[in-house]
PDB file of C-alpha atoms in Angstrom:
ATOM      1  CA  MET A  68      33.037  14.124 -56.879  1.00 54.00           C
ATOM      2  CA  SER A  69      32.164  11.735 -54.026  1.00 73.00           C
ATOM      3  CA  TRP A  70      31.778   8.770 -56.415  1.00 69.00           C
ATOM      4  CA  TYR A  71      35.277   9.490 -57.755  1.00 66.00           C
ATOM      5  CA  ARG A  72      36.819   9.717 -54.271  1.00 78.00           C
ATOM      6  CA  ASN A  73      35.080   6.543 -53.079  1.00 77.00           C
ATOM      7  CA  THR A  74      36.082   4.569 -56.184  1.00 75.00           C
ATOM      8  CA  VAL A  75      39.732   5.691 -56.126  1.00 68.00           C
ATOM      9  CA  TRP A  76      39.962   5.019 -52.383  1.00 62.00           C
ATOM     10  CA  PHE A  77      38.517   1.513 -52.691  1.00 69.00           C
ATOM     11  CA  VAL A  78      40.802   0.586 -55.595  1.00 68.00           C
ATOM     12  CA  LYS A  79      43.764   1.959 -53.644  1.00 70.00           C
ATOM     13  CA  GLY A  80      42.587  -0.031 -50.623  1.00 59.00           C
ATOM     14  CA  LEU A  81      42.409  -3.307 -52.515  1.00 67.00           C
ATOM     15  CA  ARG A  82      45.981  -2.760 -53.623  1.00 80.00           C
ATOM     16  CA  GLU A  83      47.584  -1.363 -50.468  1.00 89.00           C
ATOM     17  CA  TYR A  84      45.405  -1.801 -47.375  1.00 91.00           C
ATOM     18  CA  THR A  85      44.923  -5.574 -47.407  1.00 92.00           C
ATOM     19  CA  ARG A  86      47.219  -8.288 -46.066  1.00 93.00           C
ATOM     20  CA  GLY A  87      48.889  -8.489 -49.474  1.00 93.00           C
ATOM     21  CA  GLY A  88      49.683  -4.780 -49.319  1.00 93.00           C
ATOM     22  CA  TYR A  89      51.302  -5.224 -45.927  1.00 95.00           C
ATOM     23  CA  GLU A  90      53.325  -8.233 -47.063  1.00 95.00           C
ATOM     24  CA  SER A  91      54.589  -6.272 -50.052  1.00 94.00           C
ATOM     25  CA  ALA A  92      55.477  -3.192 -48.007  1.00 96.00           C
ATOM     26  CA  SER A  93      57.122  -5.192 -45.206  1.00 97.00           C
ATOM     27  CA  LYS A  94      59.780  -6.504 -47.588  1.00 97.00           C
ATOM     28  CA  HIS A  95      61.336  -3.045 -47.271  1.00 97.00           C
ATOM     29  CA  PHE A  96      61.103  -2.769 -43.471  1.00 98.00           C
ATOM     30  CA  ASN A  97      64.244  -2.759 -41.342  1.00 98.00           C
ATOM     31  CA  PRO A  98      63.510  -5.157 -38.442  1.00 97.00           C
ATOM     32  CA  ALA A  99      66.139  -3.380 -36.326  1.00 98.00           C
ATOM     33  CA  ASP A 100      63.926  -0.267 -36.232  1.00 98.00           C
ATOM     34  CA  VAL A 101      61.617  -1.907 -33.693  1.00 98.00           C
ATOM     35  CA  GLU A 102      64.134  -4.192 -31.990  1.00 98.00           C
ATOM     36  CA  VAL A 103      64.637  -1.701 -29.194  1.00 98.00           C
ATOM     37  CA  ASP A 104      64.545  -1.762 -25.411  1.00 98.00           C
ATOM     38  CA  VAL A 105      62.114   0.844 -24.072  1.00 98.00           C
ATOM     39  CA  THR A 106      62.506  -0.020 -20.390  1.00 98.00           C
ATOM     40  CA  GLY A 107      61.871   3.086 -18.312  1.00 97.00           C
ATOM     41  CA  ARG A 108      59.589   4.726 -20.873  1.00 98.00           C
ATOM     42  CA  SER A 109      55.865   5.105 -20.218  1.00 98.00           C
ATOM     43  CA  PHE A 110      53.217   4.483 -22.896  1.00 98.00           C
ATOM     44  CA  LEU A 111      49.467   5.082 -22.751  1.00 98.00           C
ATOM     45  CA  VAL A 112      47.247   3.198 -25.231  1.00 98.00           C
ATOM     46  CA  THR A 113      43.529   3.936 -25.483  1.00 98.00           C
ATOM     47  CA  GLY A 114      41.170   1.199 -26.646  1.00 97.00           C
ATOM     48  CA  ALA A 115      43.736  -1.384 -25.590  1.00 97.00           C
ATOM     49  CA  ASN A 116      41.553  -4.365 -24.692  1.00 95.00           C
ATOM     50  CA  SER A 117      41.244  -5.794 -28.222  1.00 94.00           C
ATOM     51  CA  GLY A 118      42.303  -5.485 -31.851  1.00 94.00           C
ATOM     52  CA  ILE A 119      45.258  -3.365 -32.850  1.00 96.00           C
ATOM     53  CA  GLY A 120      45.246  -1.519 -29.509  1.00 97.00           C
ATOM     54  CA  LYS A 121      45.929  -4.718 -27.614  1.00 97.00           C
ATOM     55  CA  ALA A 122      48.454  -5.861 -30.224  1.00 97.00           C
ATOM     56  CA  THR A 123      50.302  -2.551 -29.862  1.00 98.00           C
ATOM     57  CA  ALA A 124      50.303  -2.700 -26.069  1.00 98.00           C
ATOM     58  CA  LYS A 125      51.578  -6.277 -26.157  1.00 98.00           C
ATOM     59  CA  GLU A 126      54.499  -5.433 -28.455  1.00 98.00           C
ATOM     60  CA  ILE A 127      55.501  -2.440 -26.334  1.00 98.00           C
ATOM     61  CA  ALA A 128      55.332  -4.629 -23.230  1.00 98.00           C
ATOM     62  CA  ARG A 129      57.622  -7.189 -24.912  1.00 98.00           C
ATOM     63  CA  ARG A 130      60.188  -4.422 -25.274  1.00 98.00           C
ATOM     64  CA  GLY A 131      60.093  -3.533 -21.585  1.00 98.00           C
ATOM     65  CA  GLY A 132      57.860  -0.475 -21.699  1.00 98.00           C
ATOM     66  CA  MET A 133      55.556   0.570 -18.896  1.00 98.00           C
ATOM     67  CA  VAL A 134      52.111   0.345 -20.493  1.00 98.00           C
ATOM     68  CA  HIS A 135      48.916   2.060 -19.360  1.00 98.00           C
ATOM     69  CA  LEU A 136      45.834   0.437 -20.866  1.00 98.00           C
ATOM     70  CA  VAL A 137      42.894   2.845 -21.104  1.00 98.00           C
ATOM     71  CA  CYS A 138      39.711   0.860 -21.742  1.00 98.00           C
ATOM     72  CA  ARG A 139      35.953   1.269 -21.396  1.00 96.00           C
ATOM     73  CA  ASN A 140      34.918  -2.260 -20.407  1.00 96.00           C
ATOM     74  CA  LYS A 141      36.475  -3.391 -17.101  1.00 97.00           C
ATOM     75  CA  GLU A 142      35.888  -7.107 -17.576  1.00 97.00           C
ATOM     76  CA  ARG A 143      37.393  -7.281 -21.082  1.00 96.00           C
ATOM     77  CA  ALA A 144      40.229  -4.986 -20.049  1.00 97.00           C
ATOM     78  CA  GLU A 145      41.219  -7.207 -17.142  1.00 98.00           C
ATOM     79  CA  VAL A 146      41.325 -10.239 -19.456  1.00 97.00           C
ATOM     80  CA  ALA A 147      43.525  -8.283 -21.895  1.00 97.00           C
ATOM     81  CA  LYS A 148      45.869  -7.162 -19.124  1.00 98.00           C
ATOM     82  CA  GLU A 149      46.272 -10.717 -17.845  1.00 98.00           C
ATOM     83  CA  GLU A 150      47.045 -11.924 -21.365  1.00 98.00           C
ATOM     84  CA  ILE A 151      49.664  -9.208 -21.930  1.00 98.00           C
ATOM     85  CA  VAL A 152      51.378  -9.889 -18.601  1.00 98.00           C
ATOM     86  CA  ARG A 153      51.319 -13.631 -19.179  1.00 98.00           C
ATOM     87  CA  GLU A 154      52.684 -13.484 -22.725  1.00 98.00           C
ATOM     88  CA  THR A 155      55.334 -10.820 -22.143  1.00 98.00           C
ATOM     89  CA  SER A 156      56.335 -11.431 -18.490  1.00 98.00           C
ATOM     90  CA  ASN A 157      56.142  -7.657 -18.054  1.00 98.00           C
ATOM     91  CA  GLN A 158      54.500  -6.745 -14.751  1.00 98.00           C
ATOM     92  CA  ASN A 159      54.445  -3.000 -15.469  1.00 98.00           C
ATOM     93  CA  ILE A 160      51.008  -3.056 -17.087  1.00 98.00           C
ATOM     94  CA  PHE A 161      48.429  -0.728 -15.576  1.00 98.00           C
ATOM     95  CA  LEU A 162      44.708  -0.571 -16.199  1.00 98.00           C
ATOM     96  CA  HIS A 163      42.494   2.545 -16.277  1.00 98.00           C
ATOM     97  CA  ILE A 164      38.755   2.388 -16.956  1.00 98.00           C
ATOM     98  CA  VAL A 165      37.674   5.427 -18.980  1.00 98.00           C
ATOM     99  CA  ASP A 166      34.884   5.939 -21.514  1.00 98.00           C
ATOM    100  CA  ILE A 167      36.487   8.023 -24.285  1.00 98.00           C
ATOM    101  CA  SER A 168      33.022   9.217 -25.388  1.00 97.00           C
ATOM    102  CA  ASN A 169      32.575  10.890 -21.988  1.00 98.00           C
ATOM    103  CA  PRO A 170      34.596  14.139 -21.868  1.00 97.00           C
ATOM    104  CA  LYS A 171      34.123  14.644 -18.122  1.00 97.00           C
ATOM    105  CA  GLU A 172      35.562  11.183 -17.449  1.00 97.00           C
ATOM    106  CA  ILE A 173      38.592  11.939 -19.620  1.00 98.00           C
ATOM    107  CA  TRP A 174      39.316  15.168 -17.758  1.00 97.00           C
ATOM    108  CA  LYS A 175      39.049  13.434 -14.358  1.00 97.00           C
ATOM    109  CA  PHE A 176      41.308  10.618 -15.535  1.00 98.00           C
ATOM    110  CA  ALA A 177      43.917  12.965 -17.032  1.00 97.00           C
ATOM    111  CA  GLU A 178      44.104  15.164 -13.952  1.00 96.00           C
ATOM    112  CA  LYS A 179      44.619  12.135 -11.705  1.00 97.00           C
ATOM    113  CA  PHE A 180      47.099  10.529 -14.113  1.00 98.00           C
ATOM    114  CA  GLN A 181      49.261  13.649 -14.212  1.00 96.00           C
ATOM    115  CA  ASN A 182      49.648  13.552 -10.441  1.00 96.00           C
ATOM    116  CA  GLU A 183      50.689   9.900 -10.321  1.00 97.00           C
ATOM    117  CA  HIS A 184      52.601   9.003 -13.490  1.00 97.00           C
ATOM    118  CA  LYS A 185      54.983  10.180 -16.166  1.00 97.00           C
ATOM    119  CA  LEU A 186      54.233   9.809 -19.880  1.00 98.00           C
ATOM    120  CA  ASN A 187      56.548   9.522 -22.868  1.00 98.00           C
ATOM    121  CA  VAL A 188      54.174   8.280 -25.584  1.00 98.00           C
ATOM    122  CA  LEU A 189      50.412   8.695 -26.015  1.00 98.00           C
ATOM    123  CA  ILE A 190      48.685   6.389 -28.511  1.00 98.00           C
ATOM    124  CA  ASN A 191      45.138   7.511 -29.386  1.00 98.00           C
ATOM    125  CA  ASN A 192      43.703   4.247 -30.676  1.00 97.00           C
ATOM    126  CA  ALA A 193      40.179   4.156 -29.206  1.00 97.00           C
ATOM    127  CA  GLY A 194      37.425   4.736 -31.722  1.00 95.00           C
ATOM    128  CA  CYS A 195      33.945   3.719 -32.758  1.00 94.00           C
ATOM    129  CA  MET A 196      31.696   3.553 -35.790  1.00 91.00           C
ATOM    130  CA  VAL A 197      28.072   3.818 -34.754  1.00 93.00           C
ATOM    131  CA  ASN A 198      25.859   3.352 -37.803  1.00 92.00           C
ATOM    132  CA  ASN A 199      22.772   5.122 -36.450  1.00 94.00           C
ATOM    133  CA  ARG A 200      22.808   8.604 -34.963  1.00 96.00           C
ATOM    134  CA  GLU A 201      23.150   8.068 -31.222  1.00 96.00           C
ATOM    135  CA  LEU A 202      23.669  10.665 -28.504  1.00 97.00           C
ATOM    136  CA  THR A 203      25.768  10.288 -25.366  1.00 97.00           C
ATOM    137  CA  GLU A 204      24.503  11.303 -21.942  1.00 96.00           C
ATOM    138  CA  ASP A 205      26.034  14.735 -22.633  1.00 96.00           C
ATOM    139  CA  GLY A 206      23.988  15.134 -25.821  1.00 96.00           C
ATOM    140  CA  LEU A 207      26.975  14.559 -28.127  1.00 97.00           C
ATOM    141  CA  GLU A 208      26.804  12.466 -31.287  1.00 98.00           C
ATOM    142  CA  LYS A 209      28.681   9.329 -30.276  1.00 97.00           C
ATOM    143  CA  ASN A 210      31.140   9.014 -33.170  1.00 97.00           C
ATOM    144  CA  PHE A 211      32.179  12.662 -32.799  1.00 98.00           C
ATOM    145  CA  ALA A 212      32.367  12.355 -29.004  1.00 98.00           C
ATOM    146  CA  THR A 213      34.697   9.342 -29.182  1.00 98.00           C
ATOM    147  CA  ASN A 214      36.783   9.811 -32.300  1.00 98.00           C
ATOM    148  CA  THR A 215      37.231  13.578 -32.366  1.00 98.00           C
ATOM    149  CA  LEU A 216      36.407  15.267 -29.074  1.00 98.00           C
ATOM    150  CA  GLY A 217      37.684  12.350 -26.958  1.00 98.00           C
ATOM    151  CA  THR A 218      40.967  12.308 -28.871  1.00 98.00           C
ATOM    152  CA  TYR A 219      41.257  16.080 -28.570  1.00 98.00           C
ATOM    153  CA  ILE A 220      40.661  16.163 -24.814  1.00 98.00           C
ATOM    154  CA  MET A 221      42.867  13.164 -24.012  1.00 98.00           C
ATOM    155  CA  THR A 222      45.742  14.710 -25.950  1.00 98.00           C
ATOM    156  CA  THR A 223      45.459  18.311 -24.793  1.00 98.00           C
ATOM    157  CA  ALA A 224      44.906  17.245 -21.172  1.00 98.00           C
ATOM    158  CA  LEU A 225      48.119  15.190 -21.201  1.00 98.00           C
ATOM    159  CA  LEU A 226      50.285  17.653 -23.145  1.00 98.00           C
ATOM    160  CA  PRO A 227      51.744  19.203 -19.954  1.00 97.00           C
ATOM    161  CA  LEU A 228      52.947  15.738 -18.891  1.00 98.00           C
ATOM    162  CA  LEU A 229      54.405  14.981 -22.315  1.00 98.00           C
ATOM    163  CA  GLU A 230      56.143  18.376 -22.435  1.00 97.00           C
ATOM    164  CA  LYS A 231      58.253  17.328 -19.436  1.00 97.00           C
ATOM    165  CA  GLU A 232      59.834  14.356 -21.222  1.00 97.00           C
ATOM    166  CA  ALA A 233      62.537  13.960 -23.826  1.00 93.00           C
ATOM    167  CA  ASP A 234      61.481  12.291 -27.087  1.00 97.00           C
ATOM    168  CA  ALA A 235      57.765  12.610 -26.319  1.00 98.00           C
ATOM    169  CA  ARG A 236      55.409  11.318 -28.990  1.00 98.00           C
ATOM    170  CA  VAL A 237      51.691  11.330 -29.792  1.00 99.00           C
ATOM    171  CA  ILE A 238      50.331   8.818 -32.314  1.00 99.00           C
ATOM    172  CA  THR A 239      46.712   8.858 -33.449  1.00 98.00           C
ATOM    173  CA  VAL A 240      45.161   5.912 -35.275  1.00 98.00           C
ATOM    174  CA  SER A 241      43.135   7.270 -38.185  1.00 97.00           C
ATOM    175  CA  SER A 242      41.884   5.536 -41.331  1.00 93.00           C
ATOM    176  CA  GLY A 243      42.360   5.653 -45.073  1.00 90.00           C
ATOM    177  CA  GLY A 244      38.638   6.328 -45.210  1.00 90.00           C
ATOM    178  CA  MET A 245      39.432   9.948 -44.379  1.00 94.00           C
ATOM    179  CA  LEU A 246      40.696  10.317 -47.969  1.00 92.00           C
ATOM    180  CA  VAL A 247      37.089  10.463 -49.190  1.00 91.00           C
ATOM    181  CA  GLN A 248      36.204  13.348 -46.869  1.00 94.00           C
ATOM    182  CA  LYS A 249      36.853  17.086 -46.918  1.00 96.00           C
ATOM    183  CA  LEU A 250      36.860  18.724 -43.484  1.00 97.00           C
ATOM    184  CA  ASN A 251      33.308  19.890 -42.711  1.00 96.00           C
ATOM    185  CA  ILE A 252      33.081  22.215 -39.726  1.00 96.00           C
ATOM    186  CA  SER A 253      29.474  23.236 -40.384  1.00 96.00           C
ATOM    187  CA  ASP A 254      27.971  19.994 -39.049  1.00 95.00           C
ATOM    188  CA  LEU A 255      30.433  18.421 -36.615  1.00 97.00           C
ATOM    189  CA  GLN A 256      27.750  16.325 -34.947  1.00 95.00           C
ATOM    190  CA  SER A 257      26.072  15.117 -38.140  1.00 95.00           C
ATOM    191  CA  GLY A 258      22.651  16.494 -37.310  1.00 93.00           C
ATOM    192  CA  ASN A 259      21.785  17.675 -40.814  1.00 93.00           C
ATOM    193  CA  GLY A 260      20.525  15.371 -43.553  1.00 89.00           C
ATOM    194  CA  PRO A 261      20.640  11.565 -43.673  1.00 94.00           C
ATOM    195  CA  PHE A 262      23.079   9.857 -41.308  1.00 96.00           C
ATOM    196  CA  ASP A 263      25.723   7.562 -42.818  1.00 94.00           C
ATOM    197  CA  GLY A 264      27.856   6.063 -40.052  1.00 93.00           C
ATOM    198  CA  THR A 265      30.678   5.076 -42.408  1.00 92.00           C
ATOM    199  CA  MET A 266      30.994   8.614 -43.783  1.00 94.00           C
ATOM    200  CA  VAL A 267      30.665  10.173 -40.316  1.00 96.00           C
ATOM    201  CA  TYR A 268      33.536   7.940 -39.180  1.00 95.00           C
ATOM    202  CA  ALA A 269      35.579   8.960 -42.229  1.00 94.00           C
ATOM    203  CA  GLN A 270      34.903  12.632 -41.454  1.00 97.00           C
ATOM    204  CA  ASN A 271      36.074  12.104 -37.853  1.00 98.00           C
ATOM    205  CA  LYS A 272      39.244  10.499 -39.195  1.00 96.00           C
ATOM    206  CA  ARG A 273      39.839  13.534 -41.452  1.00 98.00           C
ATOM    207  CA  GLN A 274      39.427  15.677 -38.340  1.00 98.00           C
ATOM    208  CA  GLN A 275      42.114  13.614 -36.569  1.00 98.00           C
ATOM    209  CA  VAL A 276      44.542  14.303 -39.428  1.00 98.00           C
ATOM    210  CA  VAL A 277      43.874  18.041 -39.107  1.00 98.00           C
ATOM    211  CA  LEU A 278      44.305  17.874 -35.323  1.00 98.00           C
ATOM    212  CA  THR A 279      47.684  16.186 -35.724  1.00 98.00           C
ATOM    213  CA  GLU A 280      48.871  18.791 -38.224  1.00 98.00           C
ATOM    214  CA  GLN A 281      47.751  21.634 -35.969  1.00 98.00           C
ATOM    215  CA  TRP A 282      49.303  20.151 -32.822  1.00 98.00           C
ATOM    216  CA  ALA A 283      52.595  19.615 -34.651  1.00 98.00           C
ATOM    217  CA  LYS A 284      52.744  23.332 -35.444  1.00 98.00           C
ATOM    218  CA  ALA A 285      51.925  24.381 -31.896  1.00 97.00           C
ATOM    219  CA  HIS A 286      54.089  21.928 -29.868  1.00 97.00           C
ATOM    220  CA  ARG A 287      57.505  21.696 -31.472  1.00 96.00           C
ATOM    221  CA  ASN A 288      59.168  19.512 -28.833  1.00 97.00           C
ATOM    222  CA  ILE A 289      56.640  16.666 -29.162  1.00 98.00           C
ATOM    223  CA  HIS A 290      56.582  14.424 -32.246  1.00 98.00           C
ATOM    224  CA  PHE A 291      53.024  14.028 -33.560  1.00 98.00           C
ATOM    225  CA  SER A 292      51.940  11.498 -36.141  1.00 98.00           C
ATOM    226  CA  VAL A 293      48.712  10.010 -37.458  1.00 98.00           C
ATOM    227  CA  MET A 294      48.457   6.704 -39.280  1.00 98.00           C
ATOM    228  CA  HIS A 295      46.316   4.268 -41.229  1.00 96.00           C
ATOM    229  CA  PRO A 296      46.647   0.650 -40.026  1.00 95.00           C
ATOM    230  CA  GLY A 297      45.246  -0.808 -43.238  1.00 93.00           C
ATOM    231  CA  TRP A 298      42.175  -3.025 -43.304  1.00 86.00           C
ATOM    232  CA  ALA A 299      42.633  -5.328 -40.312  1.00 81.00           C
ATOM    233  CA  ASP A 300      40.497  -8.172 -38.979  1.00 74.00           C
ATOM    234  CA  THR A 301      39.438  -6.651 -35.662  1.00 77.00           C
ATOM    235  CA  PRO A 302      36.320  -7.023 -33.490  1.00 78.00           C
ATOM    236  CA  ALA A 303      35.390  -3.435 -34.378  1.00 75.00           C
ATOM    237  CA  VAL A 304      35.428  -4.157 -38.111  1.00 78.00           C
ATOM    238  CA  ARG A 305      33.380  -7.331 -37.656  1.00 80.00           C
ATOM    239  CA  SER A 306      30.685  -5.567 -35.610  1.00 76.00           C
ATOM    240  CA  SER A 307      30.566  -2.160 -37.328  1.00 72.00           C
ATOM    241  CA  MET A 308      31.084  -3.229 -40.958  1.00 74.00           C
ATOM    242  CA  PRO A 309      29.657  -6.769 -41.277  1.00 81.00           C
ATOM    243  CA  ASP A 310      29.095  -6.565 -45.052  1.00 79.00           C
ATOM    244  CA  PHE A 311      32.606  -5.266 -45.671  1.00 75.00           C
ATOM    245  CA  TYR A 312      33.997  -7.948 -43.371  1.00 68.00           C
ATOM    246  CA  GLU A 313      32.203 -10.768 -45.201  1.00 82.00           C
ATOM    247  CA  LYS A 314      33.441  -9.493 -48.552  1.00 81.00           C
ATOM    248  CA  MET A 315      37.052  -8.913 -47.454  1.00 77.00           C
ATOM    249  CA  LYS A 316      37.652 -11.323 -44.545  1.00 77.00           C
ATOM    250  CA  ASN A 317      40.107 -13.510 -46.423  1.00 83.00           C
ATOM    251  CA  SER A 318      42.247 -10.498 -47.355  1.00 84.00           C
ATOM    252  CA  LEU A 319      42.290  -8.554 -44.078  1.00 91.00           C
ATOM    253  CA  ARG A 320      45.446  -7.896 -42.106  1.00 94.00           C
ATOM    254  CA  THR A 321      46.074  -9.464 -38.726  1.00 94.00           C
ATOM    255  CA  ASP A 322      45.966  -7.332 -35.570  1.00 95.00           C
ATOM    256  CA  ALA A 323      49.761  -7.401 -35.425  1.00 96.00           C
ATOM    257  CA  GLN A 324      50.105  -6.250 -39.026  1.00 96.00           C
ATOM    258  CA  GLY A 325      47.666  -3.414 -38.368  1.00 96.00           C
ATOM    259  CA  ALA A 326      49.636  -2.445 -35.272  1.00 97.00           C
ATOM    260  CA  ASP A 327      53.060  -2.548 -36.915  1.00 98.00           C
ATOM    261  CA  THR A 328      53.257   1.111 -37.932  1.00 98.00           C
ATOM    262  CA  ILE A 329      51.904   2.245 -34.558  1.00 98.00           C
ATOM    263  CA  LEU A 330      54.711   0.322 -32.863  1.00 98.00           C
ATOM    264  CA  TRP A 331      57.277   1.742 -35.304  1.00 98.00           C
ATOM    265  CA  LEU A 332      56.073   5.296 -34.650  1.00 98.00           C
ATOM    266  CA  ALA A 333      56.085   4.686 -30.891  1.00 98.00           C
ATOM    267  CA  VAL A 334      59.511   3.110 -30.388  1.00 98.00           C
ATOM    268  CA  SER A 335      61.811   3.568 -33.373  1.00 98.00           C
ATOM    269  CA  ALA A 336      64.462   6.273 -33.680  1.00 98.00           C
ATOM    270  CA  GLU A 337      63.777   6.400 -37.426  1.00 98.00           C
ATOM    271  CA  ALA A 338      60.222   7.714 -36.956  1.00 98.00           C
ATOM    272  CA  THR A 339      61.301  10.930 -35.263  1.00 98.00           C
ATOM    273  CA  LYS A 340      63.842  11.702 -37.969  1.00 98.00           C
ATOM    274  CA  LEU A 341      60.821  12.550 -40.117  1.00 98.00           C
ATOM    275  CA  PRO A 342      58.876  15.796 -39.600  1.00 98.00           C
ATOM    276  CA  SER A 343      56.149  16.008 -36.999  1.00 98.00           C
ATOM    277  CA  GLY A 344      52.539  16.050 -38.172  1.00 98.00           C
ATOM    278  CA  LEU A 345      52.690  13.532 -41.033  1.00 98.00           C
ATOM    279  CA  PHE A 346      50.236  10.772 -42.014  1.00 98.00           C
ATOM    280  CA  PHE A 347      51.769   7.275 -42.189  1.00 98.00           C
ATOM    281  CA  GLN A 348      50.960   3.951 -43.762  1.00 97.00           C
ATOM    282  CA  ASP A 349      53.279   0.934 -43.524  1.00 97.00           C
ATOM    283  CA  ARG A 350      56.118   2.946 -41.940  1.00 98.00           C
ATOM    284  CA  GLN A 351      56.083   5.570 -44.694  1.00 98.00           C
ATOM    285  CA  PRO A 352      54.608   9.082 -44.813  1.00 98.00           C
ATOM    286  CA  VAL A 353      51.846   9.214 -47.430  1.00 96.00           C
ATOM    287  CA  PRO A 354      49.662  12.015 -48.874  1.00 94.00           C
ATOM    288  CA  THR A 355      46.558  13.083 -46.969  1.00 96.00           C
ATOM    289  CA  HIS A 356      44.585  13.797 -50.146  1.00 94.00           C
ATOM    290  CA  LEU A 357      43.826  11.739 -53.270  1.00 88.00           C
ATOM    291  CA  PRO A 358      44.738  13.304 -56.641  1.00 87.00           C
ATOM    292  CA  LEU A 359      41.942  15.512 -58.035  1.00 82.00           C
ATOM    293  CA  ALA A 360      39.716  14.752 -55.034  1.00 80.00           C
ATOM    294  CA  TRP A 361      39.218  18.377 -53.917  1.00 91.00           C
ATOM    295  CA  THR A 362      39.415  17.498 -50.229  1.00 92.00           C
ATOM    296  CA  CYS A 363      41.836  20.240 -49.134  1.00 94.00           C
ATOM    297  CA  SER A 364      40.306  22.722 -46.719  1.00 95.00           C
ATOM    298  CA  PRO A 365      41.172  26.387 -46.132  1.00 96.00           C
ATOM    299  CA  PRO A 366      43.397  27.175 -43.123  1.00 96.00           C
ATOM    300  CA  GLU A 367      40.582  29.133 -41.479  1.00 98.00           C
ATOM    301  CA  ASP A 368      38.418  25.980 -41.361  1.00 97.00           C
ATOM    302  CA  GLU A 369      41.211  24.031 -39.691  1.00 97.00           C
ATOM    303  CA  GLU A 370      41.726  26.806 -37.153  1.00 97.00           C
ATOM    304  CA  LYS A 371      37.971  26.940 -36.544  1.00 98.00           C
ATOM    305  CA  LEU A 372      37.924  23.198 -35.806  1.00 98.00           C
ATOM    306  CA  MET A 373      40.546  23.729 -33.101  1.00 98.00           C
ATOM    307  CA  GLU A 374      38.614  26.654 -31.634  1.00 98.00           C
ATOM    308  CA  VAL A 375      35.330  24.744 -31.475  1.00 97.00           C
ATOM    309  CA  LEU A 376      36.950  21.675 -29.900  1.00 98.00           C
ATOM    310  CA  GLU A 377      38.701  23.847 -27.327  1.00 97.00           C
ATOM    311  CA  GLN A 378      35.363  25.442 -26.412  1.00 97.00           C
ATOM    312  CA  PHE A 379      33.773  22.000 -25.979  1.00 95.00           C
ATOM    313  CA  SER A 380      36.801  20.835 -24.009  1.00 96.00           C
ATOM    314  CA  GLN A 381      36.740  23.723 -21.534  1.00 96.00           C
ATOM    315  CA  LYS A 382      32.990  23.416 -21.076  1.00 94.00           C
ATOM    316  CA  PHE A 383      33.353  19.822 -19.910  1.00 94.00           C
ATOM    317  CA  LYS A 384      36.482  20.516 -17.890  1.00 91.00           C
ATOM    318  CA  SER A 385      34.590  23.047 -15.820  1.00 73.00           C
ATOM    319  CA  VAL A 386      31.972  20.479 -14.807  1.00 68.00           C
ATOM    320  CA  SER A 387      34.270  17.476 -14.366  1.00 60.00           C
TER     321      SER A 387
END
């Protein structure tokens, strides 16, 4: 069935995920949804030094929000911060250097952050697509460490801070690629069989959808959402998917178009009128499975994913 899922997803992508798809969908947007003043609210954006992360941070800053940029590369992050401050005249932009593939670093950061700041909205945007199997210094497969475990630890570590605030939100940036994957808890670190970085990434993005659904059930006073930004022209796409980029570069969305739904989920009142735990594309909730794709997983697998990630999380917390 994988050929069917891949074909349906790609055809759907050509229609909906490109710049043309955004332009069509945006005709139905209400501009007033995001024309809001968020002064006094605190936002944390991971992977904020480039691409849709930076575009999101910039738009929140324009609206008066206090923005915490969590980035891996200090030099690039400082350039991004200067650009955001210069273009928005918002001085409340703070920089934190954290490698999201390093769970001990995330725990140390989160514990310090909780003692010094408040948090209204967490935006899990950082991600990677490594095309060859690569291990971190902790012996973790790098895509899993960044996209799944890093997202899990960052979110769970900051939940106590979010629980203190009214209208708290968590937004995770996933991908439509997850539609071709069924949750696989038997090989979370992709150690069995041939390694396909694109499919590993898609599996991680399926895991993020499951995480969001599970968190929404467990934390009723926080609004959780996960979204697909469409196919955007970002540095990550250019470096990780050069063939795809060359084929599609004239049809890709801009950073700002990719970031639009993240911004809408982060600041609009309309977003939280919808149930927590949904998957969004172009400001609308959309299905998490393709028709006839057989990608639904049993509840026990989804619960097992949470258990395994919690075990990993606590292991690294104890040594951080």
